Amino acid sequence: GTSSAEKAFGQNAGKQGYETSSCCNPIPGDEVIGLIASDHLPIQIHRTNCPKAIELVSSFGNRVVKLNWINKESISFLSRVRLTGIDRMGMINDLTRIITSEHNLNIQSFHIEARDGLTEGEITLYVPDSATLNRLMKNLRHVEGIRNVTRSD
């Protein structure tokens, strides 16, 4: 259930509205808190492990609420994934195939560099929620040559 200090948000969450914070880029499924700056401004949403959120809680504890995502909305959220590994022929093709064909996700930017046999890169893509992002990252880790995949926003 929801306590009085807990508020649900997402679709039809009331008139106040909300905006996700660019510092930590929260997406549905993340543990989040909201800062109510005023009754007239949208609630600012931060991931609970965001350094700025931790700072806000200590400064404005009485204006911070625990939030629950009500449902997955039809909109998607921009997220960033960093990956490193051993370079090989066809790796980029494997990565894009998993993202676009298997997960049906839209890539906003794709930057990969191979240097001295090592690959390092960052992919910015749209995801509906953290569960989808976690499944994608797990699948990307299975690509031959990939050593590390982390969320970088």
JSON list of C-alpha atoms in Angstrom, two decimals:
[
{"chain": "A", "resi": 1, "resn": "GLY", "atom": "CA", "xyz": [0.00, 0.00, 0.00]},
{"chain": "A", "resi": 2, "resn": "THR", "atom": "CA", "xyz": [0.96, 3.63, -0.05]},
{"chain": "A", "resi": 3, "resn": "SER", "atom": "CA", "xyz": [1.66, 5.54, 3.13]},
{"chain": "A", "resi": 4, "resn": "SER", "atom": "CA", "xyz": [0.82, 9.22, 3.51]},
{"chain": "A", "resi": 5, "resn": "ALA", "atom": "CA", "xyz": [4.44, 10.05, 2.65]},
{"chain": "A", "resi": 6, "resn": "GLU", "atom": "CA", "xyz": [4.21, 8.06, -0.54]},
{"chain": "A", "resi": 7, "resn": "LYS", "atom": "CA", "xyz": [2.68, 9.36, -3.72]},
{"chain": "A", "resi": 8, "resn": "ALA", "atom": "CA", "xyz": [1.91, 7.54, -6.94]},
{"chain": "A", "resi": 9, "resn": "PHE", "atom": "CA", "xyz": [2.62, 9.20, -10.24]},
{"chain": "A", "resi": 10, "resn": "GLY", "atom": "CA", "xyz": [2.62, 8.47, -13.92]},
{"chain": "A", "resi": 11, "resn": "GLN", "atom": "CA", "xyz": [-0.44, 8.51, -16.09]},
{"chain": "A", "resi": 12, "resn": "ASN", "atom": "CA", "xyz": [-3.28, 10.60, -14.61]},
{"chain": "A", "resi": 13, "resn": "ALA", "atom": "CA", "xyz": [-1.28, 11.37, -11.49]},
{"chain": "A", "resi": 14, "resn": "GLY", "atom": "CA", "xyz": [-3.11, 14.58, -10.80]},
{"chain": "A", "resi": 15, "resn": "LYS", "atom": "CA", "xyz": [-2.95, 18.17, -11.92]},
{"chain": "A", "resi": 16, "resn": "GLN", "atom": "CA", "xyz": [0.44, 19.08, -10.44]},
{"chain": "A", "resi": 17, "resn": "GLY", "atom": "CA", "xyz": [2.44, 17.13, -12.99]},
{"chain": "A", "resi": 18, "resn": "TYR", "atom": "CA", "xyz": [6.04, 16.09, -12.76]},
{"chain": "A", "resi": 19, "resn": "GLU", "atom": "CA", "xyz": [9.32, 16.36, -14.58]},
{"chain": "A", "resi": 20, "resn": "THR", "atom": "CA", "xyz": [12.16, 13.88, -14.57]},
{"chain": "A", "resi": 21, "resn": "SER", "atom": "CA", "xyz": [15.52, 15.38, -13.58]},
{"chain": "A", "resi": 22, "resn": "SER", "atom": "CA", "xyz": [18.28, 15.50, -16.15]},
{"chain": "A", "resi": 23, "resn": "CYS", "atom": "CA", "xyz": [20.99, 14.88, -13.52]},
{"chain": "A", "resi": 24, "resn": "CYS", "atom": "CA", "xyz": [20.00, 11.23, -12.98]},
{"chain": "A", "resi": 25, "resn": "ASN", "atom": "CA", "xyz": [17.48, 10.58, -15.79]},
{"chain": "A", "resi": 26, "resn": "PRO", "atom": "CA", "xyz": [14.95, 8.41, -13.88]},
{"chain": "A", "resi": 27, "resn": "ILE", "atom": "CA", "xyz": [12.81, 5.95, -15.84]},
{"chain": "A", "resi": 28, "resn": "PRO", "atom": "CA", "xyz": [9.79, 3.85, -14.79]},
{"chain": "A", "resi": 29, "resn": "GLY", "atom": "CA", "xyz": [10.91, 1.01, -12.53]},
{"chain": "A", "resi": 30, "resn": "ASP", "atom": "CA", "xyz": [13.70, 3.02, -10.88]},
{"chain": "A", "resi": 31, "resn": "GLU", "atom": "CA", "xyz": [13.48, 3.76, -7.15]},
{"chain": "A", "resi": 32, "resn": "VAL", "atom": "CA", "xyz": [12.59, 7.44, -7.13]},
{"chain": "A", "resi": 33, "resn": "ILE", "atom": "CA", "xyz": [11.75, 10.38, -4.88]},
{"chain": "A", "resi": 34, "resn": "GLY", "atom": "CA", "xyz": [10.00, 13.62, -5.73]},
{"chain": "A", "resi": 35, "resn": "LEU", "atom": "CA", "xyz": [10.78, 17.14, -4.61]},
{"chain": "A", "resi": 36, "resn": "ILE", "atom": "CA", "xyz": [7.74, 19.38, -4.24]},
{"chain": "A", "resi": 37, "resn": "ALA", "atom": "CA", "xyz": [9.29, 22.83, -4.68]},
{"chain": "A", "resi": 38, "resn": "SER", "atom": "CA", "xyz": [5.87, 24.52, -4.62]},
{"chain": "A", "resi": 39, "resn": "ASP", "atom": "CA", "xyz": [2.23, 23.68, -5.22]},
{"chain": "A", "resi": 40, "resn": "HIS", "atom": "CA", "xyz": [2.42, 25.40, -8.61]},
{"chain": "A", "resi": 41, "resn": "LEU", "atom": "CA", "xyz": [5.55, 23.77, -10.00]},
{"chain": "A", "resi": 42, "resn": "PRO", "atom": "CA", "xyz": [5.85, 20.18, -11.29]},
{"chain": "A", "resi": 43, "resn": "ILE", "atom": "CA", "xyz": [7.28, 17.61, -8.87]},
{"chain": "A", "resi": 44, "resn": "GLN", "atom": "CA", "xyz": [10.98, 17.08, -9.67]},
{"chain": "A", "resi": 45, "resn": "ILE", "atom": "CA", "xyz": [11.74, 13.36, -9.89]},
{"chain": "A", "resi": 46, "resn": "HIS", "atom": "CA", "xyz": [15.17, 11.96, -8.98]},
{"chain": "A", "resi": 47, "resn": "ARG", "atom": "CA", "xyz": [16.54, 8.43, -8.62]},
{"chain": "A", "resi": 48, "resn": "THR", "atom": "CA", "xyz": [17.05, 7.68, -4.91]},
{"chain": "A", "resi": 49, "resn": "ASN", "atom": "CA", "xyz": [20.81, 7.14, -5.46]},
{"chain": "A", "resi": 50, "resn": "CYS", "atom": "CA", "xyz": [21.24, 10.48, -7.24]},
{"chain": "A", "resi": 51, "resn": "PRO", "atom": "CA", "xyz": [23.78, 12.71, -5.40]},
{"chain": "A", "resi": 52, "resn": "LYS", "atom": "CA", "xyz": [21.55, 15.75, -6.00]},
{"chain": "A", "resi": 53, "resn": "ALA", "atom": "CA", "xyz": [18.53, 13.88, -4.56]},
{"chain": "A", "resi": 54, "resn": "ILE", "atom": "CA", "xyz": [20.52, 12.96, -1.45]},
{"chain": "A", "resi": 55, "resn": "GLU", "atom": "CA", "xyz": [21.45, 16.63, -1.08]},
{"chain": "A", "resi": 56, "resn": "LEU", "atom": "CA", "xyz": [17.81, 17.70, -1.55]},
{"chain": "A", "resi": 57, "resn": "VAL", "atom": "CA", "xyz": [16.59, 15.24, 1.08]},
{"chain": "A", "resi": 58, "resn": "SER", "atom": "CA", "xyz": [19.00, 16.68, 3.64]},
{"chain": "A", "resi": 59, "resn": "SER", "atom": "CA", "xyz": [18.03, 20.28, 2.77]},
{"chain": "A", "resi": 60, "resn": "PHE", "atom": "CA", "xyz": [14.31, 19.95, 2.03]},
{"chain": "A", "resi": 61, "resn": "GLY", "atom": "CA", "xyz": [13.29, 16.75, 3.83]},
{"chain": "A", "resi": 62, "resn": "ASN", "atom": "CA", "xyz": [9.76, 18.01, 4.44]},
{"chain": "A", "resi": 63, "resn": "ARG", "atom": "CA", "xyz": [9.26, 18.67, 0.72]},
{"chain": "A", "resi": 64, "resn": "VAL", "atom": "CA", "xyz": [10.49, 15.26, -0.46]},
{"chain": "A", "resi": 65, "resn": "VAL", "atom": "CA", "xyz": [8.07, 12.39, -1.11]},
{"chain": "A", "resi": 66, "resn": "LYS", "atom": "CA", "xyz": [8.64, 8.74, -1.94]},
{"chain": "A", "resi": 67, "resn": "LEU", "atom": "CA", "xyz": [7.12, 7.99, -5.32]},
{"chain": "A", "resi": 68, "resn": "ASN", "atom": "CA", "xyz": [5.82, 4.88, -7.04]},
{"chain": "A", "resi": 69, "resn": "TRP", "atom": "CA", "xyz": [5.37, 4.61, -10.78]},
{"chain": "A", "resi": 70, "resn": "ILE", "atom": "CA", "xyz": [1.67, 3.82, -11.38]},
{"chain": "A", "resi": 71, "resn": "ASN", "atom": "CA", "xyz": [2.13, 2.14, -14.72]},
{"chain": "A", "resi": 72, "resn": "LYS", "atom": "CA", "xyz": [4.33, 2.07, -17.74]},
{"chain": "A", "resi": 73, "resn": "GLU", "atom": "CA", "xyz": [3.45, 4.93, -19.97]},
{"chain": "A", "resi": 74, "resn": "SER", "atom": "CA", "xyz": [3.49, 4.77, -23.73]},
{"chain": "A", "resi": 75, "resn": "ILE", "atom": "CA", "xyz": [6.31, 7.30, -23.80]},
{"chain": "A", "resi": 76, "resn": "SER", "atom": "CA", "xyz": [9.92, 6.21, -23.67]},
{"chain": "A", "resi": 77, "resn": "PHE", "atom": "CA", "xyz": [12.79, 7.59, -21.66]},
{"chain": "A", "resi": 78, "resn": "LEU", "atom": "CA", "xyz": [16.27, 8.41, -22.89]},
{"chain": "A", "resi": 79, "resn": "SER", "atom": "CA", "xyz": [18.92, 6.24, -21.27]},
{"chain": "A", "resi": 80, "resn": "ARG", "atom": "CA", "xyz": [22.64, 5.75, -21.78]},
{"chain": "A", "resi": 81, "resn": "VAL", "atom": "CA", "xyz": [24.66, 2.54, -21.79]},
{"chain": "A", "resi": 82, "resn": "ARG", "atom": "CA", "xyz": [28.47, 2.32, -21.70]},
{"chain": "A", "resi": 83, "resn": "LEU", "atom": "CA", "xyz": [30.24, -0.77, -22.91]},
{"chain": "A", "resi": 84, "resn": "THR", "atom": "CA", "xyz": [33.78, -2.04, -23.17]},
{"chain": "A", "resi": 85, "resn": "GLY", "atom": "CA", "xyz": [35.31, -5.15, -24.63]},
{"chain": "A", "resi": 86, "resn": "ILE", "atom": "CA", "xyz": [37.68, -6.78, -27.07]},
{"chain": "A", "resi": 87, "resn": "ASP", "atom": "CA", "xyz": [37.14, -5.56, -30.63]},
{"chain": "A", "resi": 88, "resn": "ARG", "atom": "CA", "xyz": [36.12, -7.99, -33.34]},
{"chain": "A", "resi": 89, "resn": "MET", "atom": "CA", "xyz": [34.61, -7.93, -36.83]},
{"chain": "A", "resi": 90, "resn": "GLY", "atom": "CA", "xyz": [30.80, -7.78, -36.74]},
{"chain": "A", "resi": 91, "resn": "MET", "atom": "CA", "xyz": [30.45, -6.62, -33.12]},
{"chain": "A", "resi": 92, "resn": "ILE", "atom": "CA", "xyz": [28.61, -3.38, -33.99]},
{"chain": "A", "resi": 93, "resn": "ASN", "atom": "CA", "xyz": [26.19, -5.35, -36.16]},
{"chain": "A", "resi": 94, "resn": "ASP", "atom": "CA", "xyz": [25.49, -7.75, -33.26]},
{"chain": "A", "resi": 95, "resn": "LEU", "atom": "CA", "xyz": [24.91, -4.86, -30.83]},
{"chain": "A", "resi": 96, "resn": "THR", "atom": "CA", "xyz": [22.50, -2.96, -33.10]},
{"chain": "A", "resi": 97, "resn": "ARG", "atom": "CA", "xyz": [20.63, -6.17, -34.00]},
{"chain": "A", "resi": 98, "resn": "ILE", "atom": "CA", "xyz": [20.01, -6.94, -30.31]},
{"chain": "A", "resi": 99, "resn": "ILE", "atom": "CA", "xyz": [18.87, -3.37, -29.58]},
{"chain": "A", "resi": 100, "resn": "THR", "atom": "CA", "xyz": [16.65, -2.82, -32.62]},
{"chain": "A", "resi": 101, "resn": "SER", "atom": "CA", "xyz": [15.49, -6.30, -33.70]},
{"chain": "A", "resi": 102, "resn": "GLU", "atom": "CA", "xyz": [15.35, -8.29, -30.46]},
{"chain": "A", "resi": 103, "resn": "HIS", "atom": "CA", "xyz": [14.34, -5.49, -28.08]},
{"chain": "A", "resi": 104, "resn": "ASN", "atom": "CA", "xyz": [12.60, -3.23, -30.61]},
{"chain": "A", "resi": 105, "resn": "LEU", "atom": "CA", "xyz": [14.25, -0.12, -29.13]},
{"chain": "A", "resi": 106, "resn": "ASN", "atom": "CA", "xyz": [15.12, 3.13, -30.87]},
{"chain": "A", "resi": 107, "resn": "ILE", "atom": "CA", "xyz": [18.76, 4.27, -30.81]},
{"chain": "A", "resi": 108, "resn": "GLN", "atom": "CA", "xyz": [19.34, 8.02, -30.51]},
{"chain": "A", "resi": 109, "resn": "SER", "atom": "CA", "xyz": [23.14, 7.93, -30.75]},
{"chain": "A", "resi": 110, "resn": "PHE", "atom": "CA", "xyz": [25.73, 5.21, -31.11]},
{"chain": "A", "resi": 111, "resn": "HIS", "atom": "CA", "xyz": [29.41, 5.92, -30.54]},
{"chain": "A", "resi": 112, "resn": "ILE", "atom": "CA", "xyz": [31.93, 3.10, -30.50]},
{"chain": "A", "resi": 113, "resn": "GLU", "atom": "CA", "xyz": [35.69, 3.35, -30.84]},
{"chain": "A", "resi": 114, "resn": "ALA", "atom": "CA", "xyz": [38.15, 0.55, -31.37]},
{"chain": "A", "resi": 115, "resn": "ARG", "atom": "CA", "xyz": [41.74, 1.22, -30.34]},
{"chain": "A", "resi": 116, "resn": "ASP", "atom": "CA", "xyz": [44.57, -1.30, -29.93]},
{"chain": "A", "resi": 117, "resn": "GLY", "atom": "CA", "xyz": [42.12, -4.20, -30.12]},
{"chain": "A", "resi": 118, "resn": "LEU", "atom": "CA", "xyz": [39.83, -2.80, -27.41]},
{"chain": "A", "resi": 119, "resn": "THR", "atom": "CA", "xyz": [36.33, -1.43, -27.93]},
{"chain": "A", "resi": 120, "resn": "GLU", "atom": "CA", "xyz": [34.77, 1.31, -25.86]},
{"chain": "A", "resi": 121, "resn": "GLY", "atom": "CA", "xyz": [31.47, 2.98, -26.51]},
{"chain": "A", "resi": 122, "resn": "GLU", "atom": "CA", "xyz": [28.29, 4.67, -25.44]},
{"chain": "A", "resi": 123, "resn": "ILE", "atom": "CA", "xyz": [24.82, 4.06, -26.80]},
{"chain": "A", "resi": 124, "resn": "THR", "atom": "CA", "xyz": [21.96, 6.46, -26.09]},
{"chain": "A", "resi": 125, "resn": "LEU", "atom": "CA", "xyz": [18.56, 4.88, -26.60]},
{"chain": "A", "resi": 126, "resn": "TYR", "atom": "CA", "xyz": [14.89, 5.14, -25.69]},
{"chain": "A", "resi": 127, "resn": "VAL", "atom": "CA", "xyz": [13.52, 2.62, -23.18]},
{"chain": "A", "resi": 128, "resn": "PRO", "atom": "CA", "xyz": [10.06, 2.35, -21.55]},
{"chain": "A", "resi": 129, "resn": "ASP", "atom": "CA", "xyz": [11.36, 1.29, -18.10]},
{"chain": "A", "resi": 130, "resn": "SER", "atom": "CA", "xyz": [14.32, 0.05, -16.08]},
{"chain": "A", "resi": 131, "resn": "ALA", "atom": "CA", "xyz": [13.34, -3.63, -16.43]},
{"chain": "A", "resi": 132, "resn": "THR", "atom": "CA", "xyz": [13.67, -3.34, -20.23]},
{"chain": "A", "resi": 133, "resn": "LEU", "atom": "CA", "xyz": [17.00, -1.54, -19.86]},
{"chain": "A", "resi": 134, "resn": "ASN", "atom": "CA", "xyz": [18.28, -4.25, -17.46]},
{"chain": "A", "resi": 135, "resn": "ARG", "atom": "CA", "xyz": [17.21, -7.04, -19.85]},
{"chain": "A", "resi": 136, "resn": "LEU", "atom": "CA", "xyz": [18.92, -5.25, -22.74]},
{"chain": "A", "resi": 137, "resn": "MET", "atom": "CA", "xyz": [22.15, -4.78, -20.76]},
{"chain": "A", "resi": 138, "resn": "LYS", "atom": "CA", "xyz": [22.11, -8.47, -19.79]},
{"chain": "A", "resi": 139, "resn": "ASN", "atom": "CA", "xyz": [21.74, -9.46, -23.46]},
{"chain": "A", "resi": 140, "resn": "LEU", "atom": "CA", "xyz": [24.49, -7.06, -24.58]},
{"chain": "A", "resi": 141, "resn": "ARG", "atom": "CA", "xyz": [26.85, -8.67, -22.03]},
{"chain": "A", "resi": 142, "resn": "HIS", "atom": "CA", "xyz": [26.39, -11.97, -23.92]},
{"chain": "A", "resi": 143, "resn": "VAL", "atom": "CA", "xyz": [27.75, -10.48, -27.16]},
{"chain": "A", "resi": 144, "resn": "GLU", "atom": "CA", "xyz": [31.07, -12.11, -28.00]},
{"chain": "A", "resi": 145, "resn": "GLY", "atom": "CA", "xyz": [33.91, -9.78, -26.95]},
{"chain": "A", "resi": 146, "resn": "ILE", "atom": "CA", "xyz": [31.84, -7.52, -24.69]},
{"chain": "A", "resi": 147, "resn": "ARG", "atom": "CA", "xyz": [33.33, -7.41, -21.17]},
{"chain": "A", "resi": 148, "resn": "ASN", "atom": "CA", "xyz": [31.35, -4.72, -19.36]},
{"chain": "A", "resi": 149, "resn": "VAL", "atom": "CA", "xyz": [27.97, -3.01, -19.84]},
{"chain": "A", "resi": 150, "resn": "THR", "atom": "CA", "xyz": [26.78, -0.31, -17.42]},
{"chain": "A", "resi": 151, "resn": "ARG", "atom": "CA", "xyz": [24.11, 2.37, -17.25]},
{"chain": "A", "resi": 152, "resn": "SER", "atom": "CA", "xyz": [25.83, 5.73, -17.52]},
{"chain": "A", "resi": 153, "resn": "ASP", "atom": "CA", "xyz": [23.20, 8.40, -16.88]}
]
